[in-house]
Coordinates of C-alpha atoms in Angstrom, one line a residue:
M1 CA 20.0 -13.7 -54.5
N2 CA 23.2 -15.2 -53.2
G3 CA 21.5 -17.2 -50.5
K4 CA 23.6 -15.7 -47.7
A5 CA 21.8 -14.8 -44.5
D6 CA 21.7 -11.1 -43.6
P7 CA 23.9 -10.8 -40.5
R8 CA 22.0 -7.7 -39.3
A9 CA 18.7 -9.6 -39.3
E10 CA 20.4 -12.5 -37.5
G11 CA 21.7 -10.0 -34.9
E12 CA 18.2 -8.5 -34.4
V13 CA 16.7 -12.0 -33.9
T14 CA 19.4 -12.9 -31.4
T15 CA 18.8 -9.7 -29.5
R16 CA 15.0 -10.2 -29.4
T17 CA 15.5 -13.8 -28.2
R18 CA 17.8 -12.6 -25.4
L19 CA 15.3 -10.0 -24.4
E20 CA 12.4 -12.4 -24.4
R21 CA 14.4 -14.7 -22.1
G22 CA 15.2 -11.7 -19.8
R23 CA 11.9 -9.9 -19.9
G24 CA 11.0 -11.2 -16.5
A25 CA 14.2 -9.6 -15.3
L26 CA 13.2 -6.1 -16.5
G27 CA 11.6 -5.2 -13.2
P28 CA 14.3 -6.6 -10.9
A29 CA 16.9 -5.0 -13.1
L30 CA 15.3 -1.6 -12.9
E31 CA 15.0 -1.9 -9.1
L32 CA 18.7 -2.7 -8.9
V33 CA 19.6 0.5 -10.8
H34 CA 16.9 2.5 -9.0
T35 CA 18.3 1.6 -5.6
G36 CA 22.0 2.0 -6.6
R37 CA 22.8 -1.7 -6.2
A38 CA 23.8 -2.2 -9.9
P39 CA 26.1 0.6 -10.9
T40 CA 27.5 -1.4 -13.8
R41 CA 26.3 -4.0 -16.2
A42 CA 28.7 -6.6 -14.7
V43 CA 27.1 -6.1 -11.3
L44 CA 23.6 -6.3 -12.9
T45 CA 24.6 -9.6 -14.6
A46 CA 25.8 -11.1 -11.3
E47 CA 22.8 -9.9 -9.3
L48 CA 20.2 -11.2 -11.9
G49 CA 22.0 -14.5 -12.4
V50 CA 21.8 -14.2 -16.2
T51 CA 24.3 -14.2 -19.0
R52 CA 26.1 -11.1 -19.9
A53 CA 24.3 -10.9 -23.3
T54 CA 20.9 -11.2 -21.6
A55 CA 21.8 -8.5 -19.1
G56 CA 22.9 -6.3 -22.0
A57 CA 19.6 -6.8 -23.8
V58 CA 17.6 -6.1 -20.6
A59 CA 19.6 -2.9 -20.0
A60 CA 19.1 -1.8 -23.6
E61 CA 15.3 -2.3 -23.3
L62 CA 15.2 -0.2 -20.1
E63 CA 17.2 2.5 -21.9
A64 CA 14.8 2.4 -24.8
L65 CA 12.0 3.0 -22.4
G66 CA 13.7 6.1 -21.2
L67 CA 14.4 4.8 -17.7
I68 CA 18.1 4.3 -17.5
R69 CA 21.3 5.5 -19.2
I70 CA 24.1 3.2 -20.3
D71 CA 27.6 4.6 -20.5
A72 CA 29.2 2.3 -23.0
R73 CA 32.7 3.9 -22.8
P74 CA 33.5 4.4 -19.1
S75 CA 37.1 5.0 -18.1
A76 CA 38.8 2.1 -16.4
A77 CA 39.7 2.5 -12.7
A78 CA 43.3 3.0 -11.9
G79 CA 45.1 -0.3 -11.6
S80 CA 42.2 -2.3 -13.0
Q81 CA 42.7 -5.1 -15.6
G82 CA 40.5 -6.2 -18.5
R83 CA 37.7 -4.3 -20.2
P84 CA 35.7 -2.1 -17.9
S85 CA 32.0 -2.8 -17.6
H86 CA 29.4 -0.4 -19.0
R87 CA 28.1 1.9 -16.3
L88 CA 24.4 2.2 -15.5
A89 CA 22.5 5.1 -14.1
V90 CA 18.9 6.3 -14.0
A91 CA 18.0 8.6 -16.9
E92 CA 18.3 12.2 -15.7
E93 CA 15.6 13.4 -18.1
G94 CA 13.3 10.4 -17.7
P95 CA 9.8 10.2 -16.3
V96 CA 8.9 11.4 -12.9
A97 CA 6.3 10.7 -10.2
L98 CA 4.2 13.4 -8.6
A99 CA 4.7 13.4 -4.9
A100 CA 2.6 15.3 -2.4
Q101 CA 2.7 15.7 1.4
V102 CA 0.3 17.2 3.9
H103 CA 1.4 17.9 7.5
A104 CA 0.3 20.0 10.4
D105 CA 2.3 23.0 9.2
G106 CA 1.4 23.0 5.5
F107 CA 1.8 21.0 2.4
R108 CA 4.3 20.5 -0.4
A109 CA 4.4 19.0 -3.9
A110 CA 7.4 17.7 -5.8
L111 CA 8.4 15.7 -8.9
V112 CA 10.6 12.7 -8.1
G113 CA 12.6 10.7 -10.6
L114 CA 14.1 7.2 -10.4
G115 CA 16.8 6.9 -7.8
G116 CA 14.8 9.1 -5.4
S117 CA 16.0 12.3 -6.9
L118 CA 13.9 15.4 -6.5
V119 CA 13.6 17.0 -9.9
A120 CA 11.5 20.0 -8.9
T121 CA 9.6 21.2 -5.8
A122 CA 6.8 23.7 -5.5
P123 CA 6.9 26.4 -2.7
G124 CA 5.3 24.9 0.4
C125 CA 2.0 26.2 1.8
E126 CA 1.9 27.0 5.5
A127 CA -1.8 26.6 6.2
V128 CA -4.0 23.5 6.1
G129 CA -7.7 24.0 6.1
A130 CA -10.4 21.7 7.5
D131 CA -11.6 20.4 4.1
P132 CA -9.4 17.5 2.9
A133 CA -10.7 17.9 -0.7
E134 CA -9.7 21.5 -0.8
V135 CA -6.2 20.9 0.6
I136 CA -5.5 17.9 -1.6
G137 CA -6.8 19.7 -4.6
A138 CA -4.4 22.6 -3.9
V139 CA -1.4 20.4 -3.6
V140 CA -2.3 18.4 -6.7
D141 CA -2.6 21.7 -8.6
A142 CA 0.9 22.7 -7.4
G143 CA 2.3 19.4 -8.7
A144 CA 0.4 19.7 -12.0
R145 CA 2.0 23.2 -12.5
L146 CA 5.5 21.6 -12.0
L147 CA 4.7 19.0 -14.6
R148 CA 3.6 21.6 -17.1
E149 CA 6.7 23.7 -16.4
T150 CA 9.1 20.8 -16.8
G151 CA 7.3 19.0 -19.6
R152 CA 8.2 15.6 -17.9
R153 CA 6.2 12.4 -18.3
C154 CA 4.3 11.4 -15.2
V155 CA 4.1 7.7 -14.2
G156 CA 1.7 8.3 -11.3
A157 CA 1.2 10.1 -8.0
G158 CA 1.6 9.5 -4.3
L159 CA 0.4 11.3 -1.2
A160 CA 1.8 11.3 2.3
V161 CA -0.5 12.2 5.2
P162 CA 0.1 12.4 9.0
S163 CA -2.3 9.6 9.8
A164 CA -2.7 5.9 9.7
V165 CA -4.2 5.0 6.3
A166 CA -6.6 2.1 6.5
E167 CA -6.6 -0.5 3.8
P168 CA -8.2 -1.3 1.5
E169 CA -10.4 1.8 1.8
G170 CA -7.6 4.3 1.8
T171 CA -9.1 6.4 4.6
A172 CA -7.2 8.6 7.1
L173 CA -8.4 7.1 10.3
N174 CA -6.8 9.5 12.8
P175 CA -5.5 12.8 11.3
L176 CA -5.1 14.0 14.9
H177 CA -3.0 17.1 14.2
L178 CA -5.2 18.3 11.2
A179 CA -8.7 19.6 11.5
W180 CA -9.9 16.9 9.1
P181 CA -12.7 14.5 10.0
A182 CA -11.7 11.0 11.1
G183 CA -12.1 8.5 8.2
A184 CA -11.5 11.1 5.4
R185 CA -11.2 9.2 2.1
V186 CA -7.9 10.7 1.2
R187 CA -6.9 8.2 -1.5
E188 CA -10.2 8.5 -3.3
V189 CA -10.1 12.3 -3.1
F190 CA -6.4 12.3 -4.2
A191 CA -7.1 10.0 -7.2
D192 CA -10.1 12.1 -8.3
R193 CA -8.0 15.4 -8.1
V194 CA -5.2 13.8 -10.0
R195 CA -7.6 12.7 -12.8
E196 CA -9.2 16.1 -12.8
A197 CA -5.8 17.7 -13.3
G198 CA -5.4 15.6 -16.5
L199 CA -2.7 13.4 -15.1
T200 CA -2.4 9.8 -16.1
G201 CA -1.1 6.9 -14.0
P202 CA -2.3 5.4 -10.7
A203 CA -2.6 7.4 -7.5
F204 CA -1.7 6.2 -4.0
A205 CA -1.8 7.5 -0.4
G206 CA 0.0 6.4 2.7
N207 CA 1.2 7.3 6.2
D208 CA 4.0 9.8 6.1
V209 CA 6.4 7.9 8.4
N210 CA 5.8 4.6 6.6
L211 CA 6.7 6.4 3.3
A212 CA 9.8 8.0 4.9
A213 CA 11.0 4.5 6.1
L214 CA 10.4 3.1 2.6
A215 CA 12.5 5.9 1.0
E216 CA 15.3 5.6 3.6
H217 CA 15.4 1.8 3.1
R218 CA 15.8 2.2 -0.7
H219 CA 17.9 5.3 -0.9
G220 CA 19.1 6.5 2.5
A221 CA 20.2 5.4 6.0
G222 CA 18.2 2.2 5.9
R223 CA 19.8 0.8 2.8
G224 CA 20.9 -2.8 3.3
A225 CA 18.9 -3.4 6.6
R226 CA 16.7 -6.5 6.7
D227 CA 14.5 -5.5 9.6
L228 CA 14.4 -1.7 9.7
L229 CA 12.6 0.3 12.4
C230 CA 12.0 4.0 11.7
V231 CA 10.7 6.4 14.4
A232 CA 10.2 10.1 13.6
T233 CA 8.5 13.2 14.8
G234 CA 7.8 15.9 12.2
H235 CA 5.6 18.8 12.8
R236 CA 3.3 17.2 15.4
G237 CA 3.1 13.8 16.9
V238 CA 5.3 10.7 16.5
G239 CA 5.1 7.9 14.0
G240 CA 6.8 4.6 13.4
A241 CA 7.3 2.2 10.6
L242 CA 8.9 -1.2 10.0
V243 CA 10.4 -2.5 6.8
L244 CA 10.9 -6.3 6.6
D245 CA 12.8 -7.9 3.8
G246 CA 12.3 -4.7 1.6
R247 CA 8.6 -4.4 2.2
L248 CA 6.7 -2.2 4.5
H249 CA 5.0 -4.1 7.3
T250 CA 1.6 -2.4 7.6
G251 CA -0.4 -5.1 9.3
S252 CA -3.7 -6.7 8.3
S253 CA -5.4 -3.4 7.5
G254 CA -2.6 -0.8 7.2
L255 CA -2.6 0.2 10.9
A256 CA 0.6 -1.4 12.2
L257 CA 3.3 0.5 14.1
E258 CA 1.3 3.2 15.8
V259 CA 4.3 3.8 18.1
G260 CA 3.2 7.3 19.0
H261 CA 0.8 5.8 21.5
L262 CA 3.4 3.9 23.6
T263 CA 3.3 5.2 27.2
V264 CA 6.7 6.5 28.2
N265 CA 5.6 8.8 31.1
S266 CA 2.7 7.5 33.2
E267 CA 2.2 11.0 34.8
G268 CA 2.8 12.8 31.6
R269 CA 0.7 15.0 29.3
P270 CA -2.8 14.0 28.2
C271 CA -2.7 12.5 24.7
Y272 CA -5.2 13.0 21.9
C273 CA -5.9 9.2 21.9
G274 CA -7.4 9.5 25.5
S275 CA -4.3 8.1 27.3
R276 CA -1.6 10.0 29.1
G277 CA 2.2 10.3 28.6
C278 CA 2.3 8.8 25.1
L279 CA 5.5 9.1 23.0
D280 CA 3.3 11.2 20.7
V281 CA 3.0 14.1 23.2
E282 CA 6.2 13.6 25.2
T283 CA 8.8 13.7 22.4
D284 CA 7.4 15.9 19.6
P285 CA 8.5 19.5 18.8
L286 CA 5.7 21.0 20.9
A287 CA 6.8 18.9 23.9
F288 CA 10.4 20.1 23.5
L289 CA 9.4 23.8 23.1
T290 CA 7.1 23.6 26.1
A291 CA 9.8 21.9 28.3
A292 CA 12.3 24.5 27.2
G293 CA 10.0 27.3 28.2
R294 CA 9.5 28.6 24.6
E295 CA 6.3 29.7 23.0
P296 CA 5.6 28.3 19.6
G297 CA 6.4 30.8 16.9
P298 CA 5.1 31.5 13.4
E299 CA 7.8 29.6 11.5
G300 CA 6.6 26.1 12.3
L301 CA 7.1 23.9 15.3
L302 CA 9.8 21.6 13.8
V303 CA 11.8 24.4 12.4
Q304 CA 11.7 26.3 15.7
A305 CA 12.6 23.2 17.7
R306 CA 15.5 22.3 15.5
E307 CA 16.9 25.8 15.6
L308 CA 16.6 26.0 19.4
L309 CA 18.4 22.6 19.8
R310 CA 21.1 23.6 17.4
D311 CA 21.7 27.2 18.6
R312 CA 21.0 27.1 22.3
Y313 CA 22.0 23.6 23.5
D314 CA 24.4 25.1 25.9
D315 CA 21.5 26.8 27.7
T316 CA 20.8 24.8 30.9
T317 CA 17.0 24.9 30.4
V318 CA 17.3 23.8 26.7
R319 CA 19.7 21.0 27.5
S320 CA 17.5 19.8 30.4
A321 CA 14.5 19.7 28.1
A322 CA 16.4 17.8 25.4
E323 CA 17.7 15.3 27.9
A324 CA 14.2 14.6 29.2
L325 CA 13.0 14.0 25.6
I326 CA 16.0 11.8 24.9
D327 CA 15.3 9.6 28.0
R328 CA 11.6 9.2 27.0
L329 CA 12.4 8.5 23.4
G330 CA 15.0 5.9 24.5
L331 CA 12.5 4.2 26.8
G332 CA 10.1 3.9 23.8
L333 CA 12.8 2.6 21.5
A334 CA 13.9 0.0 24.0
G335 CA 10.3 -1.4 24.2
L336 CA 10.2 -1.6 20.4
V337 CA 13.5 -3.3 20.3
N338 CA 12.3 -5.9 22.8
I339 CA 9.2 -6.6 20.7
L340 CA 10.6 -6.3 17.1
N341 CA 14.3 -7.1 17.4
P342 CA 15.3 -4.9 14.4
D343 CA 18.8 -4.9 13.0
R344 CA 18.8 -1.1 12.5
I345 CA 16.9 1.9 13.9
I346 CA 16.7 5.2 12.0
L347 CA 15.3 8.5 13.5
G348 CA 13.8 11.4 11.6
G349 CA 12.6 14.9 12.3
L350 CA 13.3 16.2 15.8
H351 CA 14.3 12.7 16.9
R352 CA 17.2 12.9 14.4
A353 CA 18.3 16.2 15.9
L354 CA 18.1 14.8 19.4
L355 CA 20.3 11.9 18.4
E356 CA 22.8 14.2 16.8
A357 CA 22.8 16.4 19.9
D358 CA 23.7 13.6 22.4
P359 CA 24.1 10.2 20.6
E360 CA 25.7 8.5 23.6
R361 CA 22.9 9.3 26.0
L362 CA 20.2 8.0 23.7
R363 CA 22.1 4.8 22.8
A364 CA 22.8 4.2 26.5
V365 CA 19.1 4.5 27.5
V366 CA 18.1 2.0 24.8
A367 CA 20.9 -0.4 25.8
D368 CA 20.0 -0.2 29.5
R369 CA 16.3 -0.7 29.0
S370 CA 16.2 -3.3 26.2
L371 CA 16.8 -7.1 26.7
W372 CA 19.3 -7.3 23.9
G373 CA 20.7 -3.9 24.1
R374 CA 24.0 -4.7 25.8
S375 CA 24.7 -8.1 24.1
G376 CA 23.5 -7.2 20.6
G377 CA 23.4 -3.4 20.4
V378 CA 21.1 -2.1 17.6
P379 CA 22.7 0.6 15.4
I380 CA 20.7 3.9 15.8
L381 CA 21.3 6.2 12.9
A382 CA 19.9 9.5 11.6
C383 CA 17.7 9.6 8.5
T384 CA 19.7 11.0 5.7
L385 CA 17.2 12.0 3.0
D386 CA 15.7 15.5 2.8
H387 CA 12.0 15.3 2.2
N388 CA 12.0 11.5 2.7
S389 CA 8.2 11.3 3.0
L390 CA 7.9 13.0 -0.4
V391 CA 10.4 10.6 -1.8
G392 CA 8.5 7.7 -0.2
A393 CA 5.2 8.9 -1.7
A394 CA 6.9 8.8 -5.1
E395 CA 8.0 5.3 -4.4
L396 CA 4.4 4.2 -4.3
A397 CA 3.8 5.7 -7.7
W398 CA 7.0 4.1 -9.1
Q399 CA 6.2 0.7 -7.8
P400 CA 4.0 -0.4 -10.7
V401 CA 6.9 0.6 -13.0
L402 CA 9.4 -1.3 -10.9
D403 CA 7.1 -4.4 -11.0
D404 CA 6.6 -4.3 -14.8
P405 CA 8.4 -1.6 -16.7
L406 CA 7.2 -2.7 -20.1
G407 CA 3.6 -3.1 -19.0
A408 CA 3.6 0.3 -17.3
L409 CA 5.3 2.3 -20.0
G410 CA 5.7 0.2 -23.1

């Protein structure tokens, strides 16, 4: 032997040392790529506050786990100087989460990858029965078929339901627009069906608007907001959610932000909660169709309401109905602004369509009725993600991987 050290062995030791130093940064690094905040290794290095070599070792480990892709030879931008940084992106063929959503007009299953990308969706069902176990079993079966067809690895599963989900029990307390019993143990049933389908990984359940807000905060119209308020009406009823410093604010037992039961019309329609004139029954698709003199059709309330608003807004009756809903929605939003002082509001479902139909009217109502409206106007934006509740359900399943990629997948 000549006594000389093997440079390859020394390099391997150095790489392992850098990775050990940066192992605690694996989760934060993956989240930065997942949310699009670290498109290059240079940005990743700066965001993590580590050396370039450590950031390189961390990125390499995430690539080895099949989570991200490193482009080592990107083209330099025109006019740029120096060596261009390696580009980072989520792995297009990487693992997925199974996402499921149940709502008043049906259910849907999807596979969602890192970055919030929908990899595959199953045809939606338009009927929801009174047995939660039967419905949840059907949507899990649809997701399991997608996994078999695609051959993708599954990290876990998430379910979005149109009800407050109490913690820590995981029960749907008030599925008002489903024929389910109050207190249905949706998370337990979902986890059981996931296991019965032969899927590995944890299973979660949450309120659909909470999950929509989480998805929009990470990948859509809420990105970059510190205190994000989301209000949406989907197929029936109205929900709200608050994201504070990147985390959903769900209250002490998961029941915060039941904004649908704010009174916005003291002489309005009776609400399922026992009150009258709640946002829930004054600004949802059924309220709009009723005010516009239309009978609900077979295609689903949200679809019908959106099409009516888009195609017949010049009709005097339709416009008058839309303006009444906008005024009541604005009143509710103003009250929430006074209480929560968010730095951004995003609207989903029919509320998004109302904002797009007459943005100035809605913003003026909020400004006129909120304490800070005129001096510190809150941006009111439309949600931008299709199927954001599905994407948010997947975020629940992805969270353990984001927290500890090596522990979850290594």
